[in-house]
Coordinates of C-alpha atoms in Angstrom, one line a residue:
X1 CA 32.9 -4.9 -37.7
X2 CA 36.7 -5.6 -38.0
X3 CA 38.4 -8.0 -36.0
X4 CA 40.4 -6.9 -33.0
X5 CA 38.2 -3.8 -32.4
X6 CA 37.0 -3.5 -29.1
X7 CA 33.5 -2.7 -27.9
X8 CA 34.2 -0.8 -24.7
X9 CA 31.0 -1.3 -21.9
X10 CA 28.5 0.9 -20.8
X11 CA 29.7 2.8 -17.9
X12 CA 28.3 1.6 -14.3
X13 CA 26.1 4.2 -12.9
X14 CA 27.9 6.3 -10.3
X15 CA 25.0 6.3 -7.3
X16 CA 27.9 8.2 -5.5
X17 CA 28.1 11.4 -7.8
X18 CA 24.1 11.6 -8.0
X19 CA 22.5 14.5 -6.0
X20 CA 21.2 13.2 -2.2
X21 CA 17.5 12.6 -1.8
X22 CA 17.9 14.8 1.7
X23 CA 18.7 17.5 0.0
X24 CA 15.1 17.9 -1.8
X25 CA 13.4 17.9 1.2
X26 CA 12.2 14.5 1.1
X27 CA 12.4 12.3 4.5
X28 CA 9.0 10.3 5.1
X29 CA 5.7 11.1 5.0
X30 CA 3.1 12.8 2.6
X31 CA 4.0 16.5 3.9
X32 CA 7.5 15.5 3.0
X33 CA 6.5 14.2 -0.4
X34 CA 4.5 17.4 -1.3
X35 CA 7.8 19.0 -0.6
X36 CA 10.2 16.8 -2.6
X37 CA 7.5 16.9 -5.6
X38 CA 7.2 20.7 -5.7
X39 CA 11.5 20.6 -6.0
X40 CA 12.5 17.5 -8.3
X41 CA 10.0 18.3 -10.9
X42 CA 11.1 21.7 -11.5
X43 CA 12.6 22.3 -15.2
X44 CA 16.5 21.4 -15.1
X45 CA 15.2 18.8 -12.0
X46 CA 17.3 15.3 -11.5
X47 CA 16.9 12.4 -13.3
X48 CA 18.1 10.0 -10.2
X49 CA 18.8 10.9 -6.7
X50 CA 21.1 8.9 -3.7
X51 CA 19.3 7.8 -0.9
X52 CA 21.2 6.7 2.4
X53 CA 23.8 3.6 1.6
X54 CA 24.0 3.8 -2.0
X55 CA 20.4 3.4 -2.6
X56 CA 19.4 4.6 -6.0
X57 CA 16.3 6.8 -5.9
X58 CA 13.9 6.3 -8.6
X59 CA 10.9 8.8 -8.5
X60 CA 10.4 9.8 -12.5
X61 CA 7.4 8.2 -13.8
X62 CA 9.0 7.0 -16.9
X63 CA 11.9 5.1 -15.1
X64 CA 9.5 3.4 -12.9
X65 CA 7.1 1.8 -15.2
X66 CA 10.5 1.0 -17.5
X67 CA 12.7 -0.7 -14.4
X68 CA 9.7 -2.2 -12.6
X69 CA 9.2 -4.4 -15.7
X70 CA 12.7 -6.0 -15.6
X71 CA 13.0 -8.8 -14.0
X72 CA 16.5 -7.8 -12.4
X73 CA 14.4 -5.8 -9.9
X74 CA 13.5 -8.1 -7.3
X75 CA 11.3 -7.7 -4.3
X76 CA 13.5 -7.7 -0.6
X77 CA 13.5 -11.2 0.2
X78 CA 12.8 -12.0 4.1
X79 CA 16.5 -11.9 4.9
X80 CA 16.9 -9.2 3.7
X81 CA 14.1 -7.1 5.1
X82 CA 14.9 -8.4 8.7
X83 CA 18.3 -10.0 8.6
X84 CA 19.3 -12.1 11.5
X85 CA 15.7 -11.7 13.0
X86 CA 14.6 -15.3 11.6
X87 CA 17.4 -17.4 12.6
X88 CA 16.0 -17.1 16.0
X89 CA 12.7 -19.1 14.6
X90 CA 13.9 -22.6 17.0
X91 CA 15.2 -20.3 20.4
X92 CA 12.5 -19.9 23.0
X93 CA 13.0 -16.3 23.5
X94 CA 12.3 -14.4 20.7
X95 CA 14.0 -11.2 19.7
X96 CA 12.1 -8.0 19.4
X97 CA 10.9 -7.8 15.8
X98 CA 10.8 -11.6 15.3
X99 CA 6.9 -11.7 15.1
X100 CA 7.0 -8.7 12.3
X101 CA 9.5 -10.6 10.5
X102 CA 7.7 -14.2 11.5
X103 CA 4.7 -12.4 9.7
X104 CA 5.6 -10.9 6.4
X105 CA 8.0 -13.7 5.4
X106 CA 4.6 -15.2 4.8
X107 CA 3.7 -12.4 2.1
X108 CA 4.3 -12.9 -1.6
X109 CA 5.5 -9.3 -1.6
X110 CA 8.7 -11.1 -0.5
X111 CA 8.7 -13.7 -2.7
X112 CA 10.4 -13.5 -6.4
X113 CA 10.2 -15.5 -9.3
X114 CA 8.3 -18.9 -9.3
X115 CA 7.4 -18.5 -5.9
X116 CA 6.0 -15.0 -6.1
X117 CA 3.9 -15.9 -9.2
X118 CA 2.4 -19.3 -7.2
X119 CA 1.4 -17.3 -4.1
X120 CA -0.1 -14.6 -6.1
X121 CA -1.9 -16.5 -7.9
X122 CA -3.6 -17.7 -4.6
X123 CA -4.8 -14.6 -3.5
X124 CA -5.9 -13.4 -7.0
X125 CA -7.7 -16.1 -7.3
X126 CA -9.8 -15.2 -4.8
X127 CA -9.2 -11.5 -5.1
X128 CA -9.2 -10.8 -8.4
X129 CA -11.3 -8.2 -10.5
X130 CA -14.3 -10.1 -10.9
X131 CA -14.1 -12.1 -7.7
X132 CA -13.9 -8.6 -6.0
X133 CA -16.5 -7.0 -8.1
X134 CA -19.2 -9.7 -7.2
X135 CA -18.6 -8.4 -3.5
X136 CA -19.8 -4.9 -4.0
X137 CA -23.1 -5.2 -2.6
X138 CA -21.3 -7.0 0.5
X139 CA -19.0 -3.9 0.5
X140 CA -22.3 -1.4 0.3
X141 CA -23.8 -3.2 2.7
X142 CA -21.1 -2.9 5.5
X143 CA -20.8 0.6 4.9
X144 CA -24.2 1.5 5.4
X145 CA -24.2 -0.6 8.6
X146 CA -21.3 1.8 9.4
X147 CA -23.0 5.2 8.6
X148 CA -26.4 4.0 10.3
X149 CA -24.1 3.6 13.7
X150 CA -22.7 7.1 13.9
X151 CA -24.5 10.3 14.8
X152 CA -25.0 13.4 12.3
X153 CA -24.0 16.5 12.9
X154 CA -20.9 15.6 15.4
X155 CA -17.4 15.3 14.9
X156 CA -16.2 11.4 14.2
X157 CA -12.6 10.6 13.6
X158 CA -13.4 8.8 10.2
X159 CA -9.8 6.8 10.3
X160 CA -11.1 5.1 13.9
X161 CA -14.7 5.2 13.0
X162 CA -15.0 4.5 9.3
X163 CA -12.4 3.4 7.1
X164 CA -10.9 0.8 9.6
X165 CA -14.4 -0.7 10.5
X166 CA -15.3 -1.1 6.9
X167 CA -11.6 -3.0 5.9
X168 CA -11.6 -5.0 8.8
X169 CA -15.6 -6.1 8.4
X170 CA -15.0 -6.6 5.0
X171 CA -11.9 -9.2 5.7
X172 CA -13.6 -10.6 8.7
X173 CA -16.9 -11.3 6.4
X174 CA -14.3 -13.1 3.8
X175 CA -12.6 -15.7 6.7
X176 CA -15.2 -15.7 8.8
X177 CA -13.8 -13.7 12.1
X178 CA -16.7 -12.4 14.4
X179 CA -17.0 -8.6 14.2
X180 CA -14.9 -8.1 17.4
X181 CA -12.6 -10.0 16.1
X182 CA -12.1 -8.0 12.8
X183 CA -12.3 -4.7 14.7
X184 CA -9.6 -6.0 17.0
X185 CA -7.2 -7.0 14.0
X186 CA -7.2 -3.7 12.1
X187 CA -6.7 -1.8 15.6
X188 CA -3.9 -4.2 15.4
X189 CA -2.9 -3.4 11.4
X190 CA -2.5 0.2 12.7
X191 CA -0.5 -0.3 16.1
X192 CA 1.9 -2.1 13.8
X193 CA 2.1 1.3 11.7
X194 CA 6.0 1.9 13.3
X195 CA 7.6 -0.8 11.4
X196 CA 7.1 1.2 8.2
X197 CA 9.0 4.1 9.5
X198 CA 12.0 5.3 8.2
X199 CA 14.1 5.1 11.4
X200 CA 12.2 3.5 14.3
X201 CA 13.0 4.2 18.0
X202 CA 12.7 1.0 20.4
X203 CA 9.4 1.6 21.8
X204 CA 7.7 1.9 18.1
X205 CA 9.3 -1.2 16.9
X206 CA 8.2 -3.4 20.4
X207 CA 5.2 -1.9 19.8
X208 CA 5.2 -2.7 16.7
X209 CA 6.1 -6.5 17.4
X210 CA 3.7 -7.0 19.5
X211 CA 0.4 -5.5 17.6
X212 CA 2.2 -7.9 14.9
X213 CA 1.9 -10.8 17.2
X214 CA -1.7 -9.9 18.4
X215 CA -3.0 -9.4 14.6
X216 CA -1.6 -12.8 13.7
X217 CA -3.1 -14.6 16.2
X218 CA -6.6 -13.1 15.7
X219 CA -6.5 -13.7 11.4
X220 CA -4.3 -16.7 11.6
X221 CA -7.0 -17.8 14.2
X222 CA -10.1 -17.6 12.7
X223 CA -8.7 -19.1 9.5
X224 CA -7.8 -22.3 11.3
X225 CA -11.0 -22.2 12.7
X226 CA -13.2 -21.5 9.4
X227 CA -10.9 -24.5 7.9
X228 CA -11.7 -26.7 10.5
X229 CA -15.1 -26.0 10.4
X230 CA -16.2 -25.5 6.6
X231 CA -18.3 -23.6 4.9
X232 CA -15.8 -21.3 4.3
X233 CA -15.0 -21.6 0.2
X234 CA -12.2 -17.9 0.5
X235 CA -10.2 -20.0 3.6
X236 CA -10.6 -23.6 1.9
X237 CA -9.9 -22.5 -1.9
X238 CA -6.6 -20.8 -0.8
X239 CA -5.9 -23.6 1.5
X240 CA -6.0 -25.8 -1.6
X241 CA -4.3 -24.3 -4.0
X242 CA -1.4 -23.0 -1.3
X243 CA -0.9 -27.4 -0.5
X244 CA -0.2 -27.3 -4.2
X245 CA 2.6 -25.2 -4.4
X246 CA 5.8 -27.1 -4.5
X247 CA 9.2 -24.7 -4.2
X248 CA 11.4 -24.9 -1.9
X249 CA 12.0 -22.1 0.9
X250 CA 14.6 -19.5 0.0
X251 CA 14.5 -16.6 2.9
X252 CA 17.5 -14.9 1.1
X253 CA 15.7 -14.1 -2.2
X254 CA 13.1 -16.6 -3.6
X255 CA 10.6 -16.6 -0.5
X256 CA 8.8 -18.3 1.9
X257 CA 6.0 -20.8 1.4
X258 CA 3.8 -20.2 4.0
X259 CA 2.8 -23.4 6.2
X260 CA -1.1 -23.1 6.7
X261 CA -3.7 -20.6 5.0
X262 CA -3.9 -18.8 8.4
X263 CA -0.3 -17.6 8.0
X264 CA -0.9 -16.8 4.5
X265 CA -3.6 -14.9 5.4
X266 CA -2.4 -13.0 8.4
X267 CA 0.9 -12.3 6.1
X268 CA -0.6 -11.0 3.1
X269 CA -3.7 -9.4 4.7
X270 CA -1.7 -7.0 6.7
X271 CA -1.8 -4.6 3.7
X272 CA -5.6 -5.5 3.0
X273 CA -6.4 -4.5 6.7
X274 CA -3.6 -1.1 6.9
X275 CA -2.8 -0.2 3.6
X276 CA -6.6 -0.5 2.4
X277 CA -7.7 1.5 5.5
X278 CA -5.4 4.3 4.1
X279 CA -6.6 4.5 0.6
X280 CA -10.3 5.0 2.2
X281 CA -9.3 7.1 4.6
X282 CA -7.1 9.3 1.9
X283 CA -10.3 9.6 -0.9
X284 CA -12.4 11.3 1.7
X285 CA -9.0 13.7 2.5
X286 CA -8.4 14.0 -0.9
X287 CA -12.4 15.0 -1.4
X288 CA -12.6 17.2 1.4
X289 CA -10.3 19.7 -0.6
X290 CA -12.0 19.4 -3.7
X291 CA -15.7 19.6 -2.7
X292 CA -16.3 20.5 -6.1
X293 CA -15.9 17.2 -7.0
X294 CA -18.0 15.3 -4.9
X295 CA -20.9 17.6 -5.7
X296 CA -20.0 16.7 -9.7
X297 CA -20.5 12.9 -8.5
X298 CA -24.1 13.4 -6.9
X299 CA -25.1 14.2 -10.3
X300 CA -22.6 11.8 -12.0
X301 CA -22.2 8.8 -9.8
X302 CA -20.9 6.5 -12.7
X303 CA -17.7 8.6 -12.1
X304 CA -17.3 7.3 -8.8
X305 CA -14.3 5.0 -9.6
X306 CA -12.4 7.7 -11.7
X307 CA -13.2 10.0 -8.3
X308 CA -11.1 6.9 -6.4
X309 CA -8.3 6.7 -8.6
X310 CA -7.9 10.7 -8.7
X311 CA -8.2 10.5 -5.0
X312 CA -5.4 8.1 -4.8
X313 CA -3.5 9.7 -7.5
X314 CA -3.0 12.9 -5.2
X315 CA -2.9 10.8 -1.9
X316 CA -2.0 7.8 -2.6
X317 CA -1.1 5.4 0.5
X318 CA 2.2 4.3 -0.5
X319 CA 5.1 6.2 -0.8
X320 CA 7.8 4.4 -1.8
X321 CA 9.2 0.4 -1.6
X322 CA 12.1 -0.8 -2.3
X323 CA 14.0 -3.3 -4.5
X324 CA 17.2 -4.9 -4.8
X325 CA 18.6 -5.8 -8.4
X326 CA 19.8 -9.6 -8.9
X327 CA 22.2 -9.1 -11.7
X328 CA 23.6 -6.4 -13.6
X329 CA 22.0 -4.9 -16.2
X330 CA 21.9 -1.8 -18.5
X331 CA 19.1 0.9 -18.1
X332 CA 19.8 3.8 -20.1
X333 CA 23.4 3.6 -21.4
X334 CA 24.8 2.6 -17.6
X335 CA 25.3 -0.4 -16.2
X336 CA 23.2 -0.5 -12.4
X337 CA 25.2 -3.4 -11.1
X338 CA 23.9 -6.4 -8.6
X339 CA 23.0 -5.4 -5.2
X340 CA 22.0 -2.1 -5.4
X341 CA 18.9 -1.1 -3.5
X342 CA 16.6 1.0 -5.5
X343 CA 14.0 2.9 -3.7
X344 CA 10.8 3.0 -6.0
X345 CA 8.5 6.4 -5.2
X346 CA 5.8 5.2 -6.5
X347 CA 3.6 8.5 -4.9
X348 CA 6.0 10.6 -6.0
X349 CA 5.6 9.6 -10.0
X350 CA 1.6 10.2 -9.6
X351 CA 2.8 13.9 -9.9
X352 CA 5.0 13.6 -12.4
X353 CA 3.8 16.6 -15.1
X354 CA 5.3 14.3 -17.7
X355 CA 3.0 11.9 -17.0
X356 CA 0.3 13.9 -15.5
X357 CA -0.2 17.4 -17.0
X358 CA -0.9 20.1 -14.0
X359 CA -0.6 17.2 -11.6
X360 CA -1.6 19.5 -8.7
X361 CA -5.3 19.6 -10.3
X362 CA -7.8 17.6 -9.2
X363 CA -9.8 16.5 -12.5
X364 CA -12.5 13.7 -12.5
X365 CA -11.8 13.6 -16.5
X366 CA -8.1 12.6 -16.1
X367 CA -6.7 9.4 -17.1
X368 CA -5.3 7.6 -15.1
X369 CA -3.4 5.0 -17.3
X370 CA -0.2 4.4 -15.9
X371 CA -1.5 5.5 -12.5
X372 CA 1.8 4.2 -10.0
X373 CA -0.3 4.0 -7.1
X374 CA -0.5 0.5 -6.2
X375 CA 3.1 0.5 -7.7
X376 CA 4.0 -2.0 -11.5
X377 CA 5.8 -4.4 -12.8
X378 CA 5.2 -8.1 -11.2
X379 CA 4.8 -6.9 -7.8
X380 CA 2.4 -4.8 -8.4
X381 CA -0.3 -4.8 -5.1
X382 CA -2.5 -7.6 -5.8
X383 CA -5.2 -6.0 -3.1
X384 CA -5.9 -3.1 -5.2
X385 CA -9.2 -4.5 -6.0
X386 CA -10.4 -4.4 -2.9
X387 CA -8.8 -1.4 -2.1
X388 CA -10.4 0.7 -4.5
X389 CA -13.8 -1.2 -3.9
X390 CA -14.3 -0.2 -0.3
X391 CA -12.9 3.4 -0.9
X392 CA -15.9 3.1 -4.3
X393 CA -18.4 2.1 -1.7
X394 CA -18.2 4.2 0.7
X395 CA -18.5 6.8 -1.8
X396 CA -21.8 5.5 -3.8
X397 CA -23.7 4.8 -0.1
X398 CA -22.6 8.5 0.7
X399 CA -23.8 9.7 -2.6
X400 CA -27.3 7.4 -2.0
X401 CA -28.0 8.9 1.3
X402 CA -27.2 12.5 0.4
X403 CA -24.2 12.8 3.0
X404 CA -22.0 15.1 3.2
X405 CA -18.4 15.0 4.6
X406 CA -16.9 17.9 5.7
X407 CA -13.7 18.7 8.2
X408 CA -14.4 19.1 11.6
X409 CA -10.6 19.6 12.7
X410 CA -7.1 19.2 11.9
X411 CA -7.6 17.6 8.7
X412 CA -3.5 17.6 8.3
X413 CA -2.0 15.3 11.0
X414 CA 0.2 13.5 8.9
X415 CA 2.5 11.0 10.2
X416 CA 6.2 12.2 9.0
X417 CA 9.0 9.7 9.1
X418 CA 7.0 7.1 6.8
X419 CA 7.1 5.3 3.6
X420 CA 2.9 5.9 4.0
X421 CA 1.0 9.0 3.4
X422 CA -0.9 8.2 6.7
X423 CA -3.1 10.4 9.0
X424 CA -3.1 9.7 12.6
X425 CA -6.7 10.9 12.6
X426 CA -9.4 12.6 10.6
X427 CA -12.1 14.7 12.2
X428 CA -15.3 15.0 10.0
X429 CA -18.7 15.4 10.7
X430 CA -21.7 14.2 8.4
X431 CA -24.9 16.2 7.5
X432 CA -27.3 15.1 5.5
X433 CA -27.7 17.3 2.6
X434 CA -31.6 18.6 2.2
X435 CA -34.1 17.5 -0.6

């Protein structure tokens, strides 16, 4: 190259001139995202969208896997999730939305860098894919409990009588909370469902703070108390490898170490106790439409777990998160500069046709490499494990007893205004099928 010539730079990506994220239908909740999938995929679609406040929309399944693998995408530090809230950590009187902001500084989903690497591999250690997998007959077990407790032939809300029973027996088992206890603390995980609106009034968010307070204290709790007492190898190993961690705190963007395993646990099992509760509850929804399917799995149970992961493809929990980039960098020919938001719809790129072909189809054969439902990159959900463990279970013990789900209801009482595909109930009733 001669001397002298200049190399002009790549252009910074105008979030400004991009096409607004209202204006394909999309504000919160799974009805929504039907409705913003069936528009931004059509041929001649957008690439990007604009959310509110110069938030870059990312929902194409190619862009997602690409940027959540750069490490300029960070995870929303504490700060900046609930800025101002924790600054009030040494007044007496604590400000509405301190104990949801108290709580989830203790997750490693707001932790980057070192510190998010450390703390997940605390919980992976003791949540991982084979520790998880040597709990299935725990998981079977719980479930049958469940099914054995409920009456056939009349209608059952399967979200209150099901899916959070199983999550929050199957936690409780792990730090050793009574079975009250456990029931009481994913009643909890769901009161604090508000918090993960889109715009929340002030009676969801101080209702909000207060299921948040009430949940802590019951995991927190009985983690101190399984400590204290022994015998408990989930509470002590995490306990032990969370006193060897040695970063220093950094609310506004390298995280929090959390003080004691009880806060750690509290913190990062509020997903384990909500968001798993969501992906059981969502596989029966998603099954209910396609009973097809589920009569294919009586006579093919080994394709139980590609039932889950098709289940969750179509309804998958979470709809979006965001991140915040930590330094410029080029994606793409453009320059998305430091400080930008990106909002990351991870449910939306499950029906990517690019990704997907005929993503509306429900097809036990699919693959589902590159499946975005527990989201990518390094913070990608370290509880989908478990997740798609107790969702598997419940299927196989159905399957074993010859039970059949059906609707019994409104099946569709989705919760709008909400980064979650999440019903508010589901009505079923089980029969037991004859032979």
């Amino acid at each position: 190259m001669s001397a002298g010539v200049a190399i002009n730079p790549p252009p910074i990506l105008d979030i400004g001139a991009l096409p607004a994220l209202a204006d394909h239908g999309y504000d919160g909740g799974r009805v929504a995202l039907r409705r913003f999938c069936a528009t931004a995929f059509q041929p001649g679609g957008p690439r990007f969208l604009r959310g509110k406040d110069g938030t870059l929309v990312v929902f194409r399944h190619a862009d997602l896997r690409a940027l959540a693998a750069r490490p300029e995408l960070a995870a929303m530090a504490p700060n900046q999730l609930f800025p101002g809230l924790l600054s009030a950590e040494a007044s007496e009187e604590k400000p509405v939305g301190f104990a949801i902001a108290d709580l989830i500084r203790n997750q490693l989903f707001s932790a980057n860098g070192v510190l998010n690497a450390a703390l997940r591999k605390v919980l992976l250690n003791q949540i991982g894919p084979k520790q998880t997998a040597a709990r299935g007959d725990a998981a079977h077990e719980i479930v049958a409990r469940i099914l054995d407790g409920l009456p056939l032939g009349e209608t059952v809300d399967l979200v209150e009588r099901i899916a959070e029973p199983l999550i929050g027996l199957y936690w409780g088992a792990l730090i050793g909370m009574s079975d009250n206890d456990a029931l009481a603390a994913a009643d909890q995980a769901r009161k604090m469902t508000p918090m993960l609106f889109l715009q929340t009034d002030w009676d969801g968010l101080c209702e909000a703070d207060a299921a948040a307070k009430a949940y802590r204290g019951l995991v927190e709790g009985a983690g101190q108390r399984s400590l204290d007492a022994g015998g408990c190898p989930f509470v002590s190993n995490i306990a032990r490898d969370l006193a060897g961690i040695d970063v220093a705190d950094d609310l506004d963007y390298g995280g929090y170490v959390p003080k004691t395993a009880g806060a750690f646990l509290a913190g990062n099992l509020f997903d384990g106790f909500h968001t798993a509760a969501l992906a059981i509850t969502n596989t029966v929804r998603a099954l209910i439409d396609h009973p097809e399917a589920l009569a294919r799995l009586r006579g093919e149970p080994e394709k139980v777990a590609a039932a889950v992961s098709e289940c969750l493809r179509l309804e998958p929990p979470v709809i979006h998160l965001n991140r915040v980039v930590n330094a410029d960098f080029e994606y793409d020919g453009r320059i998305i500069p430091a400080g930008v938001r990106i909002m990351m719809m991870w449910g939306a790129a499950n029906r990517d046709p690019d990704a997907f072909p005929d993503p509306e189809r429900f097809d036990l054969d699919r693959s589902q490499q590159g499946s975005t439902t527990f989201g990518g990159g390094a913070h990608i959900c370290p509880g989908r494990f478990v997740a798609s463990l107790v969702a598997k279970s419940l299927l196989e013990v159905l399957i074993e007893r010859r039970l059949e789900v059906r609707a019994s209801g409104d099946a569709n009482d989705w919760i709008d205004n909400h980064a979650m595909c999440q019903l508010r109930r589901l009505p079923v009733m089980l029969e037991r099928l004859p032979g």
